[in-house]
Short mmCIF file of C-alpha atoms in Angstrom, two decimals:
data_model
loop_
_atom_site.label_atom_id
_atom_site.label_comp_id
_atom_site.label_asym_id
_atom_site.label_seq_id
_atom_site.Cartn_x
_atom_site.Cartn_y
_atom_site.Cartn_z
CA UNK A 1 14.26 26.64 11.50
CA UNK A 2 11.99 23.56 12.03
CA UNK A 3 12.58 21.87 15.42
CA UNK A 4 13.09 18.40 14.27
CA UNK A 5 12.77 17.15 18.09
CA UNK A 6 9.22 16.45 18.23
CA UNK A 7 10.01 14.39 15.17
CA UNK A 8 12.83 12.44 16.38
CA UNK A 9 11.22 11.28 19.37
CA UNK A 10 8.58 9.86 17.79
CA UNK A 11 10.24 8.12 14.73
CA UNK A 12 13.01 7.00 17.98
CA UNK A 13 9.59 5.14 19.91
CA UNK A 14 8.86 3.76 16.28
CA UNK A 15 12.23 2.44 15.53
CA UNK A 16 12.25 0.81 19.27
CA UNK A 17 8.48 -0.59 19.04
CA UNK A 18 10.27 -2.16 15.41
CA UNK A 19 13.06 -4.19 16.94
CA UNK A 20 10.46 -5.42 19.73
CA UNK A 21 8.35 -6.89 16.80
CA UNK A 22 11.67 -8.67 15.97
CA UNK A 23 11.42 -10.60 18.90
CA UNK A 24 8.52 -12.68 17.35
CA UNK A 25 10.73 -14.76 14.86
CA UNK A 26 13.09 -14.77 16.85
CA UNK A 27 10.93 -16.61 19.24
CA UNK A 28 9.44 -18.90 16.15
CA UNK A 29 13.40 -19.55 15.02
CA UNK A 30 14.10 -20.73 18.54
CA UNK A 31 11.26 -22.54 18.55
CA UNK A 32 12.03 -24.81 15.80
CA UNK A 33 15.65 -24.76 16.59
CA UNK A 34 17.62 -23.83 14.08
CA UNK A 35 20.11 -20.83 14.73
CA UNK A 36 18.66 -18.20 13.07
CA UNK A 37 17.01 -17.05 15.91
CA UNK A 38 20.29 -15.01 16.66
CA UNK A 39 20.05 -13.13 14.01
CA UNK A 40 16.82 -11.47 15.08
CA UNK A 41 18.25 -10.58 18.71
CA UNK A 42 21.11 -9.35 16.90
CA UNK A 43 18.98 -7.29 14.81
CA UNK A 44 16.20 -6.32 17.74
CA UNK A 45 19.23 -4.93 20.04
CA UNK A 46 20.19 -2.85 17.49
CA UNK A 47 17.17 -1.31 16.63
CA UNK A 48 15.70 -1.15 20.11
CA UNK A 49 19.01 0.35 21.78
CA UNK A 50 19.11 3.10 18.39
CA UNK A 51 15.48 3.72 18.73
CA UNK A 52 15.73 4.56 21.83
CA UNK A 53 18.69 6.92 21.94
CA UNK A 54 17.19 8.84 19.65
CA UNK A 55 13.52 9.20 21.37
CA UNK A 56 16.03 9.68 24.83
CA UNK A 57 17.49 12.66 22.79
CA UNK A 58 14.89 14.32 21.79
CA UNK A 59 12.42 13.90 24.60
CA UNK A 60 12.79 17.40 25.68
CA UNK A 61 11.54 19.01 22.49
CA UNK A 62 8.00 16.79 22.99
CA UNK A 63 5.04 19.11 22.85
CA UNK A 64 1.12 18.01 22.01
CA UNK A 65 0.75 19.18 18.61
CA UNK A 66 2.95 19.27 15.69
CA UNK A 67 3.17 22.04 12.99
CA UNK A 68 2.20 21.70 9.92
CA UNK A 69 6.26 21.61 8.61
CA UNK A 70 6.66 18.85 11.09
CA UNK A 71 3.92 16.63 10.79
CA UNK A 72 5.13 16.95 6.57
CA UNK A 73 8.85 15.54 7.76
CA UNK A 74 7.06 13.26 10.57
CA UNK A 75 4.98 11.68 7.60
CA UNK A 76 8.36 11.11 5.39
CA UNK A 77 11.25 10.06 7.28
CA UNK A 78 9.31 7.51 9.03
CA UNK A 79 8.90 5.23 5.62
CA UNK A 80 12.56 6.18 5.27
CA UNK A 81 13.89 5.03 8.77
CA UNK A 82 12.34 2.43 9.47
CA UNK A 83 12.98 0.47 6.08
CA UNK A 84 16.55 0.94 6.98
CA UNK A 85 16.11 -1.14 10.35
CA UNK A 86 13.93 -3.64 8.82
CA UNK A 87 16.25 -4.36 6.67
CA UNK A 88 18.79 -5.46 8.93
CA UNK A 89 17.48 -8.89 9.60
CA UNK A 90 17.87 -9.61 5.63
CA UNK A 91 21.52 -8.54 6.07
CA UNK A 92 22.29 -11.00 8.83
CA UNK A 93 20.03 -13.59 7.82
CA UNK A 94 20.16 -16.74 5.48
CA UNK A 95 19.64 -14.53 2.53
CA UNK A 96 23.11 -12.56 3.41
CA UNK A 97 21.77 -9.80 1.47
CA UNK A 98 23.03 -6.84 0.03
CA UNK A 99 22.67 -3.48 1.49
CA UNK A 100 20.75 -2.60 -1.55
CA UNK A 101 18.72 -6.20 -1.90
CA UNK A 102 18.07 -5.99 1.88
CA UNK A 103 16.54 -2.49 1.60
CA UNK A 104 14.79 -2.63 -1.44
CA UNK A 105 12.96 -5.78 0.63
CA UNK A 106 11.98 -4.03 3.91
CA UNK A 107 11.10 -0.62 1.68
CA UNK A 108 8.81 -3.17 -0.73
CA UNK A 109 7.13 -4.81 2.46
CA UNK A 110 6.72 -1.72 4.47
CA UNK A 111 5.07 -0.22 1.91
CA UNK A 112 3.12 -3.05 1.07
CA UNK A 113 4.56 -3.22 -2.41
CA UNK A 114 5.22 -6.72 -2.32
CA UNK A 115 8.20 -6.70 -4.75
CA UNK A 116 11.03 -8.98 -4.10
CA UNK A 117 14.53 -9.93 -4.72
CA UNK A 118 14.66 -12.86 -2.61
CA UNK A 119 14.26 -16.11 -4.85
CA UNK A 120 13.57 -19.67 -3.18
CA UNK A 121 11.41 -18.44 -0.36
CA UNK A 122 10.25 -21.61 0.42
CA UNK A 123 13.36 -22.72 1.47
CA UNK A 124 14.03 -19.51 4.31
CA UNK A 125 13.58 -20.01 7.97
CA UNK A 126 10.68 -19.33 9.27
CA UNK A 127 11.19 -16.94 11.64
CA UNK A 128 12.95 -14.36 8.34
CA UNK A 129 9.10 -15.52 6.32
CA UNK A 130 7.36 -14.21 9.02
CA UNK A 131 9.52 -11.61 9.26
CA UNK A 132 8.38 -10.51 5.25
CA UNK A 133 5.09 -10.53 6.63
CA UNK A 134 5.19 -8.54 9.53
CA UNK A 135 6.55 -5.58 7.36
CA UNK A 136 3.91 -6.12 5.44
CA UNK A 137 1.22 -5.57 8.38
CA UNK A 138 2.97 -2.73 10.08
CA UNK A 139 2.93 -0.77 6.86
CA UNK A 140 -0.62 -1.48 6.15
CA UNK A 141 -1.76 -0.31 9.62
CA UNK A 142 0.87 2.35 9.12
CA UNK A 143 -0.59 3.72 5.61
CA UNK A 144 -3.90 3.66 7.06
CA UNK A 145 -3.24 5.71 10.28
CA UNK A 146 -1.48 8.40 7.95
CA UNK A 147 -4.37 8.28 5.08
CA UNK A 148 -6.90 9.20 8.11
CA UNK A 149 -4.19 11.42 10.43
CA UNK A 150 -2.31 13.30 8.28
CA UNK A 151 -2.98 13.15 4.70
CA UNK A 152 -6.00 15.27 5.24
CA UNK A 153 -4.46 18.04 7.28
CA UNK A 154 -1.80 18.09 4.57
CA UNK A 155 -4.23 18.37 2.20
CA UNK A 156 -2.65 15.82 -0.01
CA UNK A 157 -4.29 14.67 -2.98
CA UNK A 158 -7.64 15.66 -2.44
CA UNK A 159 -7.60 13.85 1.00
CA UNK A 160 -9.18 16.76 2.90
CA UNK A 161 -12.27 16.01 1.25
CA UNK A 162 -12.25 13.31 3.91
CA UNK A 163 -11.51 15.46 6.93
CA UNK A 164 -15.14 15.80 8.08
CA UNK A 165 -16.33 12.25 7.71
CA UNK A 166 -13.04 11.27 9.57
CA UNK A 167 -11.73 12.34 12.54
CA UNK A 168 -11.23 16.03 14.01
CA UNK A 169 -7.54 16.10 14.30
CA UNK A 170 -6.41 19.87 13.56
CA UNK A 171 -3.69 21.10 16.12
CA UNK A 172 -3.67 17.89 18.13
CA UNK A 173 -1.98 15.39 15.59
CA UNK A 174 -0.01 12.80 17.95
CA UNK A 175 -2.59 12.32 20.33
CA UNK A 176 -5.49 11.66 18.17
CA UNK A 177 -2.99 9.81 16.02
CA UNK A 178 -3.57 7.49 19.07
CA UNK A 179 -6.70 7.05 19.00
CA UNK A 180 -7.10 6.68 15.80
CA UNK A 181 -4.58 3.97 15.32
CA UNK A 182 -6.01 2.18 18.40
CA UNK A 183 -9.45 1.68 17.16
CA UNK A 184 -8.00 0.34 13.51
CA UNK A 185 -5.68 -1.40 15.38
CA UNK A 186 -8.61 -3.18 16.79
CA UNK A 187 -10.46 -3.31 13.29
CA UNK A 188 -7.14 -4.64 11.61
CA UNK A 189 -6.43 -7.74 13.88
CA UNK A 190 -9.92 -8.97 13.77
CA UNK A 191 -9.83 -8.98 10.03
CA UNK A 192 -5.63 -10.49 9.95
CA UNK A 193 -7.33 -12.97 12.60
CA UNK A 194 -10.62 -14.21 10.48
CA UNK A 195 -8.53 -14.17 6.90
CA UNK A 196 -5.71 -16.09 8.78
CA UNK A 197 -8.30 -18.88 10.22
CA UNK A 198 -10.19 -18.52 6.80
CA UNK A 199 -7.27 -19.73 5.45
CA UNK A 200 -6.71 -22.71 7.97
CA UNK A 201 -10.15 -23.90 7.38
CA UNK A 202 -9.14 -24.52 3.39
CA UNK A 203 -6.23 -26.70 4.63
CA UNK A 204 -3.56 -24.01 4.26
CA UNK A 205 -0.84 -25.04 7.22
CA UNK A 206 -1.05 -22.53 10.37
CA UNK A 207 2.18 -20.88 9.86
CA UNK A 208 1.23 -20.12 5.89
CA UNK A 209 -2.29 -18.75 6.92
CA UNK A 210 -0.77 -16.41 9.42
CA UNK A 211 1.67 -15.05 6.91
CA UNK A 212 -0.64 -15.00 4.01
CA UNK A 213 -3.63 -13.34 6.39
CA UNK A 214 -0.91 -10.72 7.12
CA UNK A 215 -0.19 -9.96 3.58
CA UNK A 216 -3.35 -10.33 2.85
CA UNK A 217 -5.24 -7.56 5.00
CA UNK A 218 -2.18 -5.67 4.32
CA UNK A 219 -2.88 -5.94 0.64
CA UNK A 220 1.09 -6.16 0.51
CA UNK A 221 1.05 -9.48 -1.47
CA UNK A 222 4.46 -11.40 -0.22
CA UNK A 223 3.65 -15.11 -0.24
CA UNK A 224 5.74 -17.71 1.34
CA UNK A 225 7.07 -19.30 -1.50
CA UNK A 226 8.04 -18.51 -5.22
CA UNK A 227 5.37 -19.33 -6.85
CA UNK A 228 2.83 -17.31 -4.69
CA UNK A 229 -0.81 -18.68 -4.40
CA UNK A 230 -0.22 -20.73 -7.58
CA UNK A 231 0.83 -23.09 -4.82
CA UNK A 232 -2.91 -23.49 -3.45
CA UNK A 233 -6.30 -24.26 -4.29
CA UNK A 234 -9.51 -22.68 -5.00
CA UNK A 235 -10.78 -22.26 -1.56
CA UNK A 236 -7.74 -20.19 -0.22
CA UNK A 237 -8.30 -18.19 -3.91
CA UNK A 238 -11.55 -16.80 -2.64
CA UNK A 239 -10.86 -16.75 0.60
CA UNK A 240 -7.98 -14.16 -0.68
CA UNK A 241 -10.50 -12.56 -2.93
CA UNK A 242 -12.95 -11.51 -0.29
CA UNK A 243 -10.08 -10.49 2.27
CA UNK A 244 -8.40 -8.69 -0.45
CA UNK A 245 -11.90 -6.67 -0.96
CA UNK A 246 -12.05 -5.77 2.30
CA UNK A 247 -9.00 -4.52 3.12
CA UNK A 248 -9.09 -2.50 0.00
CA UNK A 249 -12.27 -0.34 1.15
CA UNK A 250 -12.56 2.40 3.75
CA UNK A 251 -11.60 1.48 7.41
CA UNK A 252 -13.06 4.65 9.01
CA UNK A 253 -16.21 2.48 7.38
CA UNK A 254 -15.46 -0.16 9.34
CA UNK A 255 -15.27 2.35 12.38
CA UNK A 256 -18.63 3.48 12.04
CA UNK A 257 -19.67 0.05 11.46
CA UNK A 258 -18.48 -1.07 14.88
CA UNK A 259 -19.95 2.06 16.40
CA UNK A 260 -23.45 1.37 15.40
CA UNK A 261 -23.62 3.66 12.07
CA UNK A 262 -24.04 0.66 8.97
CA UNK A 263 -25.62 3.46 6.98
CA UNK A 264 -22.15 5.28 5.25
CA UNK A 265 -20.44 1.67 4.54
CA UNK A 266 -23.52 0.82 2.18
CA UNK A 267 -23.81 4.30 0.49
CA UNK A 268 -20.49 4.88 -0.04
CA UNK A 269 -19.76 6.01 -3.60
CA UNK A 270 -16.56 5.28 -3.39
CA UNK A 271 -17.18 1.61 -2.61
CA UNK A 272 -19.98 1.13 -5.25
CA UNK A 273 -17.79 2.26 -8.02
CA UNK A 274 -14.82 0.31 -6.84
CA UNK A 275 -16.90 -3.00 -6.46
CA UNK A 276 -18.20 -1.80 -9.82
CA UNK A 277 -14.89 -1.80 -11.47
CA UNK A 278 -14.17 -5.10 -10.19
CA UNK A 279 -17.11 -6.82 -11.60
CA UNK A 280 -16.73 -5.69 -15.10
CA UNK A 281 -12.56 -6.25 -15.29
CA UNK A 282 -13.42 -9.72 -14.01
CA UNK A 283 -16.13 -10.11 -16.32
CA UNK A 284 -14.50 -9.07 -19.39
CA UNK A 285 -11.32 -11.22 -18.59
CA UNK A 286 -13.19 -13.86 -17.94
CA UNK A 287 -15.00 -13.80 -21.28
CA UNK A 288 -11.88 -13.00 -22.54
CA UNK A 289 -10.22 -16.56 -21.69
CA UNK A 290 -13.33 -18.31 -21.85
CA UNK A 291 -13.40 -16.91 -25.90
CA UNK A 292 -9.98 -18.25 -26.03
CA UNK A 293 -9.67 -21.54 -24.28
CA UNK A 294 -13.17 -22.40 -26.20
CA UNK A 295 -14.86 -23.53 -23.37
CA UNK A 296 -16.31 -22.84 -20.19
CA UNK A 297 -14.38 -23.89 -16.63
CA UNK A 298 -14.48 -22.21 -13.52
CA UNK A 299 -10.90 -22.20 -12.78
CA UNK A 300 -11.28 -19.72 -15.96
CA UNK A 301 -13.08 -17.57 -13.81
CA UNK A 302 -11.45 -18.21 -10.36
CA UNK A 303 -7.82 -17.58 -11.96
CA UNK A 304 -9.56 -13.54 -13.51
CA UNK A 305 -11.53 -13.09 -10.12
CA UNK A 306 -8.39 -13.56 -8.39
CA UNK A 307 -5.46 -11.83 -10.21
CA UNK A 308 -7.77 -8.89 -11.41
CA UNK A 309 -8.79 -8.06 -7.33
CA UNK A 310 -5.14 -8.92 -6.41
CA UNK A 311 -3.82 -6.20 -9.08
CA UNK A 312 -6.32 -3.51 -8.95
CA UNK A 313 -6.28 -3.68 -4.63
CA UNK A 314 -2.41 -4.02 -5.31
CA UNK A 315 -1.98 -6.74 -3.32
CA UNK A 316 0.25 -8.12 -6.19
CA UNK A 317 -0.21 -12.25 -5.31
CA UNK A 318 -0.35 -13.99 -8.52
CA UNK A 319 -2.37 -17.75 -8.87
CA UNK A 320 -0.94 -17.80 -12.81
CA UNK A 321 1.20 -16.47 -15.72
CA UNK A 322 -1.20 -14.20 -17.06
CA UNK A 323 1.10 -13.02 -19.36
CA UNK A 324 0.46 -15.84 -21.32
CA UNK A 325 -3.36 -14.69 -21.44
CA UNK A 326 -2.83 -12.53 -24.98
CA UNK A 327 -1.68 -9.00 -25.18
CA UNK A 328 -5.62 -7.53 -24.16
CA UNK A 329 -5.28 -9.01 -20.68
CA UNK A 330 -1.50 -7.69 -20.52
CA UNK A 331 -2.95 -3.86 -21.03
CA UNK A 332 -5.73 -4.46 -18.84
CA UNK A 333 -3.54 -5.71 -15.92
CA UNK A 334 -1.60 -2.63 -16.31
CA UNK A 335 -3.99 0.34 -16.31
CA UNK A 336 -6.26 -1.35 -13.84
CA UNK A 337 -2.86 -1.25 -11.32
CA UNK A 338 -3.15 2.33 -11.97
CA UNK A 339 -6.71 2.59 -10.44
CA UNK A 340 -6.19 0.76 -6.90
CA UNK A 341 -8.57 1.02 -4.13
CA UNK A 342 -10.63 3.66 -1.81
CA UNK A 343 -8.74 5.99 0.22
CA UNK A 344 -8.71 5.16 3.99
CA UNK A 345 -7.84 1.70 2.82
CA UNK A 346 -4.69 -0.43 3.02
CA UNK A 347 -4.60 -0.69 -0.84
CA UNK A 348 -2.48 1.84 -2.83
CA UNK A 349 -2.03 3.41 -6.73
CA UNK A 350 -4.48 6.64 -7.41
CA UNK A 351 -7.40 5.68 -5.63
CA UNK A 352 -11.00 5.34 -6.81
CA UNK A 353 -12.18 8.46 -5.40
CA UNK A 354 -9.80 11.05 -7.53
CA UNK A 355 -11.22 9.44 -10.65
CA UNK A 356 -14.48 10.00 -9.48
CA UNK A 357 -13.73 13.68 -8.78
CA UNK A 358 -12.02 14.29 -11.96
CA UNK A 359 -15.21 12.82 -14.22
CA UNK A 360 -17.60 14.85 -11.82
CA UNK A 361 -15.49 18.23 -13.07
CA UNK A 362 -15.38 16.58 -16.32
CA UNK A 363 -18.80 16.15 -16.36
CA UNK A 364 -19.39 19.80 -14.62
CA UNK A 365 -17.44 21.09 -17.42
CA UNK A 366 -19.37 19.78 -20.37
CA UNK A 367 -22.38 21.00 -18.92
CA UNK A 368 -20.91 24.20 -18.46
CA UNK A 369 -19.98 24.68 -22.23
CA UNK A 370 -23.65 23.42 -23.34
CA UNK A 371 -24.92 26.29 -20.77
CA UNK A 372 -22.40 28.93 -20.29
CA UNK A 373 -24.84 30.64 -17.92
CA UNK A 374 -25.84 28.13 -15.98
CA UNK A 375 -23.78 27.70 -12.44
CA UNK A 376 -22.68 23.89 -12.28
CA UNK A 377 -20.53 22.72 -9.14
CA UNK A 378 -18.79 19.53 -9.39
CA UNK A 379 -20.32 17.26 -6.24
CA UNK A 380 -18.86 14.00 -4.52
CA UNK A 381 -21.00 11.58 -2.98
CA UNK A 382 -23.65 14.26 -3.13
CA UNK A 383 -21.79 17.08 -1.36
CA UNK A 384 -20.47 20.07 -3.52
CA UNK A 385 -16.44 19.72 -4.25
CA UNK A 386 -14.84 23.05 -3.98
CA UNK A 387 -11.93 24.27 -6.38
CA UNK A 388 -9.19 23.71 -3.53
CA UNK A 389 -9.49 19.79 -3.60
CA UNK A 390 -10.14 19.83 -7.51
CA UNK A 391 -6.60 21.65 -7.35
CA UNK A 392 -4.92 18.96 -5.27
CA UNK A 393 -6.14 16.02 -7.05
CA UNK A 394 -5.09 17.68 -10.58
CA UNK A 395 -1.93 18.36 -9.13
CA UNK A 396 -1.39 15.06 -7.78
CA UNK A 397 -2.37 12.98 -11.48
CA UNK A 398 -0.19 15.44 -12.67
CA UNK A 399 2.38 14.38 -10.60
CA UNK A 400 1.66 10.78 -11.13
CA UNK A 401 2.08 10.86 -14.61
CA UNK A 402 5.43 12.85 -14.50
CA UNK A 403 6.92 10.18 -11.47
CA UNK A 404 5.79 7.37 -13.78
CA UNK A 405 7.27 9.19 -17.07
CA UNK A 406 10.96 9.98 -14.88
CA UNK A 407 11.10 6.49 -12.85
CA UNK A 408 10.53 5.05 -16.47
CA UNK A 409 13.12 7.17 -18.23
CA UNK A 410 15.42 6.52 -15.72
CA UNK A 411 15.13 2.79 -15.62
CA UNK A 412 15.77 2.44 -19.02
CA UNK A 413 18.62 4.45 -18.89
CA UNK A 414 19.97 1.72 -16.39
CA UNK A 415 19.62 -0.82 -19.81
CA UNK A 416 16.07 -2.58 -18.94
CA UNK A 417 14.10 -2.96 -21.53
CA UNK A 418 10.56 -0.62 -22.37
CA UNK A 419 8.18 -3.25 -21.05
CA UNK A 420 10.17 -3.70 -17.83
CA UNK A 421 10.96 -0.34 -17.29
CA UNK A 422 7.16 1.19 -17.69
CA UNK A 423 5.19 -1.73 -15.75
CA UNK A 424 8.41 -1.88 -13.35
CA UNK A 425 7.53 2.14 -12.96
CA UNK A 426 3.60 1.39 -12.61
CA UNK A 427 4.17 -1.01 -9.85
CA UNK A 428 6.54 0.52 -7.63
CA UNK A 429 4.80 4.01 -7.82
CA UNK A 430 1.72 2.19 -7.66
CA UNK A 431 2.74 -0.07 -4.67
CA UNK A 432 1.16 -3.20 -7.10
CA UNK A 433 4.07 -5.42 -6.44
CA UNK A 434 4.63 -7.58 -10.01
CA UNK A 435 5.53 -5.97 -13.34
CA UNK A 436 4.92 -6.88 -17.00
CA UNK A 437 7.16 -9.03 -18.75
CA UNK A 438 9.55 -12.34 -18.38
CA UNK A 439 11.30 -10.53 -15.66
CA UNK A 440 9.43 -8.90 -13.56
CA UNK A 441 5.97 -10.64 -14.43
CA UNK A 442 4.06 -12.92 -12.33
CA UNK A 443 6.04 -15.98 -13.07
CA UNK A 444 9.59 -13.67 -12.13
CA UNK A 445 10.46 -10.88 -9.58
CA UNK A 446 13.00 -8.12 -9.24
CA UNK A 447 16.15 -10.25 -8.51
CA UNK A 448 18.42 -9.66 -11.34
CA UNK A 449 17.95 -6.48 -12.31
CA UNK A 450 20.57 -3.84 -11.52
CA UNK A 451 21.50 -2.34 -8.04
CA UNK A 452 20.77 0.93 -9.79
CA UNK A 453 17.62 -0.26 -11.21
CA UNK A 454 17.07 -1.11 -7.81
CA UNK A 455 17.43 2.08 -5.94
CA UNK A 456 15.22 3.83 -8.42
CA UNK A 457 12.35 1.16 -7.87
CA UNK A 458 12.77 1.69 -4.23
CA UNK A 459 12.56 5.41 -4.05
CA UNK A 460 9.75 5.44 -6.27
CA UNK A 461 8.04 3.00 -3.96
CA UNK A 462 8.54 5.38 -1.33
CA UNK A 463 7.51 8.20 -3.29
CA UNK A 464 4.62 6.38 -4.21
CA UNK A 465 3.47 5.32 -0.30
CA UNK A 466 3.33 8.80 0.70
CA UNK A 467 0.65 9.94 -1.90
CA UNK A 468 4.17 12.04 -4.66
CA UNK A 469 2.81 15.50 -3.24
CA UNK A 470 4.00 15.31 0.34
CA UNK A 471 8.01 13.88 -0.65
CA UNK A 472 7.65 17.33 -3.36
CA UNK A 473 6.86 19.34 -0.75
CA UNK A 474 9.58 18.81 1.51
CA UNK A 475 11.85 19.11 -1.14
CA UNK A 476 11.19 22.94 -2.16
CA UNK A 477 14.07 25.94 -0.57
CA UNK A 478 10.15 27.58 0.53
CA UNK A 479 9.66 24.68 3.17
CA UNK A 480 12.76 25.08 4.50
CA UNK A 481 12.73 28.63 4.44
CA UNK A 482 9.80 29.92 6.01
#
């Protein structure tokens, strides 16, 4: 039987550490005086008092290492709990939200999806705005402390690959955990603080640049009103742009950086090809609307640079309609939501690096059948892949296909329509945020769909977060079992 006390005590000291975050809008609500502020205190003593109880409960079952069964639950239930606090606020608050709206919120900013039921978000208090985007931040430090803890020791994906370049954690999860998350911690609020006064700088107000910075460097993509950055001009579109980039490579980069190692953030393969993939999407969409406007403009250009790095880092803002583009851009959107961007990163979807892996065996393969006595070993970033992370990142496409396939199914079983119910699929398994179509497109969001429709959406984006493979795993009898 696993103990499950370890566990609790440390999802309890996260669910308490939430409701203290609440006290910040409460502060800003108080602040500006109106009387939402009582809403958050509401909220924060019932999160902080539950959180609390529960770490109090099981603080006799702490030990310095977690097994491998635990750190698997560990990983799960806290993108389960915690959505169910965070929504709380949404509940009480000037959206009076419904249990499902309210959850399918705080599970869409916690794992920086970005999708949203709320409409007229420009007219919400402040203090339940900044509230969106603090979700947003905490899950993007969150995903990033997992991707570099945990992920690899679960051998998830093809993450162990990134075990050696990382950080030696085996045995000793929760305190390394801590040191990890301190020194992105550190990383993380320097970038939050340069995209947020990037921001100021191209006349964005204060409050919007600390919310957008958030979402930003989180790469979750909530804006702070319904249009999203179709609001602003084209200095906070590149500022988003570059800020988006960033947060969508490799922080353990930005580790070595900072300790005095510049050499692995330029030689990254990883980065190259994403940076790559960029340029040429924004290229060909550019000449794309160029070709059909008939002429030449550089909001052309800014409005492709932006929504193609927005989409493929799923960040999910949105500066335009580009459904209206023609039906090429429409399929381009949607498979490049299915690349996303490195691992280690705040961004989300398959990652760059699996793709590379599965052309290097691809290309291994090919070379195998021209020489069928010739020894040829698939290699990443010049190192030699062996056949136990080729496994995991087959098995996890594999998986990814067959979510996306059953969420879809299973949405349109709930009446929405094909469009809707594939891109809805893509972007909640994908963490993207926006969908295809009138609905859930750009110019909509996720607001009147079904409560069922709903649910599905939010699992998936749970799902989804946690890289399919771990959520499978803890759902066999053999986990439980043995």
């Amino acid at each position: 039987m696993v103990d499950l006390r370890p566990v609790g005590y440390v999802i309890g000291l996260l669910v308490a550490s939430l409701g203290l975050t609440m006290l910040v809008p409460l502060a800003i609500d108080l602040l500006a005086g109106n009387g939402h502020w009582f809403v958050f205190f509401e909220s924060a003593v019932i999160t902080i008092v539950t959180g609390g109880l529960i770490a109090l409960a099981c603080a006799n079952g702490v030990s310095e290492g977690l097994s491998l069964r635990q750190t698997f639950l560990l990983t799960s239930l806290v993108w389960l709990t915690l959505p169910l606090f965070g929504a709380i606020p949404f509940m009480l608050g000037a959206t009076e939200a419904s249990f499902t709206n309210a959850f399918f919120e705080a599970m869409s900013g916690l794992t920086t999806t970005g999708a949203t039921v709320l409409t007229g978000i420009e007219n919400l208090p402040d203090g339940l705005k900044l509230w969106r985007g603090i979700l947003q931040w905490l899950g993007g430090v969150g995903i990033i402390v997992v991707a570099m803890v945990f992920l690899p020791e679960l051998r998830v994906g093809g993450m162990q690959i990134f075990r050696s370049e990382a950080f030696d954690t085996m045995g000793k999860i929760l305190p390394r955990a801590g040191q990890i998350a301190s020194r992105i911690s550190v990383i993380y609020i320097i970038l939050t603080f340069s995209c947020a006064l990037a921001y100021s700088a191209t006349g964005m107000l204060p409050f919007d640049a600390i919310v957008h910075a958030m979402t930003t460097v989180s790469t979750g993509g909530m804006a702070n009103s319904d249009a999203s950055f179709g609001l602003y001009g084209a200095g906070a579109h590149y500022v988003s742009v570059v800020f988006m980039i960033l947060a969508a490579l490799p922080f353990v980069r930005y580790v070595q950086l900072i300790a005095g190692t510049a050499k692995p953030l330029w030689r990254d393969t990883q980065i190259h090809t994403f940076l790559w993939i960029v340029l040429v999407t924004v290229l060909l969409m550019t000449s794309w609307v160029w070709g059909r406007e008939g002429v030449m403009s550089e909001i052309a250009f800014r409005e492709a640079l932006f929504n193609i790095t927005s989409i493929i880092s799923g960040t999910g803002y949105s500066s335009a309609d580009y459904m209206t583009w023609g039906t090429f851009p429409v399929v381009l959107f949607f498979f490049i939501g299915l690349i996303g961007g490195c691992a280690g990163s705040t961004s989300c979807s398959v990652k760059v690096f699996r793709y590379q892996l599965v052309f290097a065996a691809i290309k291994s393969q090919i070379r195998q059948i021209h020489s069928p006595h010739g020894m040829f070993t698939p290699r990443y970033d010049g190192r030699p892949v062996g056949d136990d992370v080729l496994n995991s990142v087959i098995a996890f496409l594999v998986a990814f296909i067959l979510a996306l396939g059953a969420t879809s199914v299973l949405l349109g079983l709930t009446g929405l329509d094909f469009i809707t119910s594939v891109s809805g699929a893509a972007a909640a398994i994908g963490n993207i945020g926006p969908g295809l179509g009138t609905e859930i497109g750009p110019a909509g969001n996720y607001a009147n769909i079904n409560d069922t429709a709903k649910w599905i959406l939010a699992i998936a984006m749970f799902v989804g977060r946690l890289e399919i493979m771990v959520v499978l795993t803890i759902l066999t009898i053999k986990f439980w079992r043995n």
